[in-house]
Amino acid sequence: MLADIRDTLRIVQRDKDAFVEAVLKHIDNTATKQRSQLEREARELKKRVDDLEARFDRMYEDRLNGLLSDRKFKELADKTEAEQEAARARLAEVMSMLDGNDDSRERIEDFAERVLRYTDITALDREILNTLVDTITIGDRIQTPDGVEQKITVNYRFMRRQKTAEAA
C-alpha cells in the first residue's frame, strides 16, 4: 500500500498536468460507458412504469366488468403499485445520476495538489489515507502454483488501481 502511494506521488510530482489529463481520460471513458448504461436503464424503467400503469388500468377494467373479485383486485393492485413505486424510485435515482454536474478536472487537480504536500512518505497514517484514498477492497486469497495471491484494489480519490499481492 505504501509503495503504491509512493508510486502515485512520483507520477504526480513528475508531471502533474499529464497525471490530471490521464485520470480525466480514464474517468471520461468510464463515465461514457456508465452514462450509456444509465440511459438504457432509464429507458427500461420508464417503459416498465408505463407498462405497470397500463396493467393497473386493465385490472381496474376487469374489476368493473366483474372479471376480478374485490380481494383479487386488491391483491394484484397492491403488488402492481409496490413494483411501480420501486421502479419510480430507481428511475428518480438514475435520472439524478444522469443529471449530476461533473466537476472532475477541479477535483482531480485538488487531489494532485494534496498529493504534492507529501514529498517523502515513510509511513502511512490516518491523515494520508483519508486525504488520498477513498476505499480499499481486499479480495479473497487464491492459491496459485507460485503460492498464495490476493487482489487489493485501492480506490484513490479519482482512480482505481488493482494490485496482486503475495499473501503471507
Coordinates of C-alpha atoms in Angstrom, one line a residue:
M1 CA 0.0 0.0 0.0
L2 CA 2.8 2.4 1.0
A3 CA 4.7 1.6 -2.2
D4 CA 1.6 2.1 -4.3
I5 CA 1.0 5.6 -2.7
R6 CA 4.7 6.4 -3.3
D7 CA 4.4 5.4 -7.0
T8 CA 1.4 7.7 -7.4
L9 CA 3.2 10.5 -5.6
R10 CA 6.2 10.2 -8.0
I11 CA 3.8 10.2 -11.1
V12 CA 2.2 13.4 -9.9
Q13 CA 5.5 15.0 -9.0
R14 CA 7.0 14.3 -12.4
D15 CA 4.1 15.8 -14.4
K16 CA 1.0 16.9 -12.6
D17 CA -0.7 18.1 -15.8
A18 CA -0.1 14.7 -17.5
F19 CA -1.5 13.0 -14.5
V20 CA -4.6 15.1 -14.4
E21 CA -5.2 14.5 -18.2
A22 CA -4.6 10.7 -17.8
V23 CA -7.1 10.5 -14.9
L24 CA -9.6 12.7 -16.8
K25 CA -9.3 10.4 -19.9
H26 CA -9.9 7.3 -17.7
I27 CA -12.9 9.0 -16.0
D28 CA -14.3 10.1 -19.3
N29 CA -14.1 6.6 -20.8
T30 CA -15.7 5.1 -17.7
A31 CA -18.3 7.8 -17.5
T32 CA -19.3 7.3 -21.1
K33 CA -19.9 3.6 -20.5
Q34 CA -21.7 4.3 -17.3
R35 CA -23.8 7.0 -18.9
S36 CA -25.0 4.8 -21.7
Q37 CA -25.8 2.0 -19.2
L38 CA -27.8 4.5 -17.1
E39 CA -29.6 5.9 -20.1
R40 CA -30.6 2.3 -21.1
E41 CA -31.7 1.6 -17.6
A42 CA -33.8 4.8 -17.5
R43 CA -35.5 3.9 -20.8
E44 CA -36.3 0.4 -19.5
L45 CA -37.6 1.8 -16.2
K46 CA -39.8 4.4 -18.0
K47 CA -41.2 1.6 -20.1
R48 CA -41.8 -0.6 -17.0
V49 CA -43.6 2.2 -15.2
D50 CA -45.8 2.8 -18.2
D51 CA -46.5 -1.0 -18.6
L52 CA -47.4 -1.2 -14.9
E53 CA -49.8 1.8 -15.3
A54 CA -51.4 0.1 -18.2
R55 CA -51.7 -3.2 -16.3
F56 CA -53.4 -1.4 -13.4
D57 CA -55.9 0.2 -15.8
R58 CA -56.7 -3.2 -17.3
M59 CA -57.1 -4.7 -13.8
Y60 CA -59.5 -1.9 -12.9
E61 CA -61.5 -2.5 -16.1
D62 CA -61.6 -6.2 -15.3
R63 CA -62.8 -5.4 -11.8
L64 CA -65.6 -3.1 -13.1
N65 CA -66.6 -5.8 -15.6
G66 CA -66.8 -8.4 -12.8
L67 CA -63.9 -10.5 -14.1
L68 CA -61.9 -9.9 -10.9
S69 CA -63.1 -10.2 -7.3
D70 CA -62.5 -7.4 -4.9
R71 CA -60.0 -9.5 -3.0
K72 CA -58.0 -10.5 -6.1
F73 CA -58.1 -6.9 -7.4
K74 CA -56.7 -5.6 -4.1
E75 CA -54.0 -8.2 -4.1
L76 CA -52.9 -7.5 -7.7
A77 CA -53.2 -3.8 -7.3
D78 CA -51.0 -3.8 -4.2
K79 CA -48.3 -5.8 -6.0
T80 CA -48.5 -3.6 -9.0
E81 CA -48.3 -0.4 -7.0
A82 CA -45.4 -1.7 -5.0
E83 CA -43.5 -2.6 -8.1
Q84 CA -44.4 0.7 -9.8
E85 CA -43.2 2.6 -6.7
A86 CA -39.9 0.8 -6.7
A87 CA -39.4 1.4 -10.4
R88 CA -40.2 5.1 -10.0
A89 CA -37.8 5.4 -7.1
R90 CA -35.0 3.7 -9.1
L91 CA -35.8 5.9 -12.1
A92 CA -35.5 9.0 -10.0
E93 CA -32.2 7.8 -8.7
V94 CA -30.9 7.0 -12.2
M95 CA -32.1 10.4 -13.5
S96 CA -30.3 12.1 -10.6
M97 CA -27.1 10.4 -11.5
L98 CA -27.5 11.4 -15.2
D99 CA -28.2 15.0 -14.2
G100 CA -25.2 15.2 -11.9
N101 CA -22.9 18.0 -12.7
D102 CA -19.4 16.7 -13.1
D103 CA -16.5 19.0 -11.9
S104 CA -13.9 16.3 -12.4
R105 CA -11.0 18.4 -13.5
E106 CA -11.2 20.7 -10.5
R107 CA -11.4 17.7 -8.1
I108 CA -8.5 15.9 -9.7
E109 CA -6.3 18.9 -9.6
D110 CA -7.2 19.3 -5.9
F111 CA -6.2 15.7 -5.4
A112 CA -2.9 16.3 -7.2
E113 CA -2.2 19.3 -5.1
R114 CA -2.9 17.3 -1.9
V115 CA -0.6 14.6 -3.1
L116 CA 2.2 17.1 -3.7
R117 CA 2.1 18.0 0.0
Y118 CA 3.5 14.6 0.8
T119 CA 7.0 14.7 -0.6
D120 CA 8.5 11.7 1.2
I121 CA 6.1 9.3 2.8
T122 CA 7.8 6.9 5.1
A123 CA 4.7 5.5 6.8
L124 CA 1.0 5.6 6.3
D125 CA -1.1 7.5 8.8
R126 CA -4.8 8.3 9.1
E127 CA -4.4 11.8 7.5
I128 CA -2.6 10.4 4.5
L129 CA -5.1 7.7 3.9
N130 CA -8.1 10.0 4.4
T131 CA -6.6 12.5 2.0
L132 CA -5.6 10.2 -0.8
V133 CA -7.7 7.0 -0.5
D134 CA -11.4 6.6 -1.0
T135 CA -11.7 2.9 -0.3
I136 CA -9.5 -0.3 -0.2
T137 CA -11.0 -3.6 -1.2
I138 CA -9.2 -6.8 -0.3
G139 CA -10.1 -9.8 -2.3
D140 CA -10.0 -13.5 -1.4
R141 CA -6.8 -15.4 -1.1
I142 CA -6.2 -17.5 -4.2
Q143 CA -3.9 -20.5 -4.3
T144 CA -1.6 -20.4 -7.4
P145 CA 1.3 -22.6 -8.4
D146 CA 3.6 -19.8 -7.2
G147 CA 2.0 -19.5 -3.8
V148 CA -0.9 -17.6 -2.4
E149 CA -2.1 -14.3 -4.1
Q150 CA -4.6 -11.7 -3.1
K151 CA -6.0 -8.9 -5.1
I152 CA -6.1 -5.5 -3.4
T153 CA -8.0 -2.6 -5.1
V154 CA -7.1 0.9 -4.0
N155 CA -9.6 3.4 -5.0
Y156 CA -7.8 6.7 -4.8
R157 CA -10.0 9.8 -4.8
F158 CA -10.2 9.7 -8.6
M159 CA -8.8 6.4 -9.9
R160 CA -8.7 2.7 -9.2
R161 CA -5.6 0.7 -9.1
Q162 CA -5.6 -3.1 -8.7
K163 CA -2.6 -4.9 -7.4
T164 CA -2.0 -8.5 -6.8
A165 CA 0.0 -9.0 -3.7
E166 CA 1.5 -12.2 -2.3
A167 CA -0.3 -13.1 0.9
A168 CA 1.6 -14.3 3.9

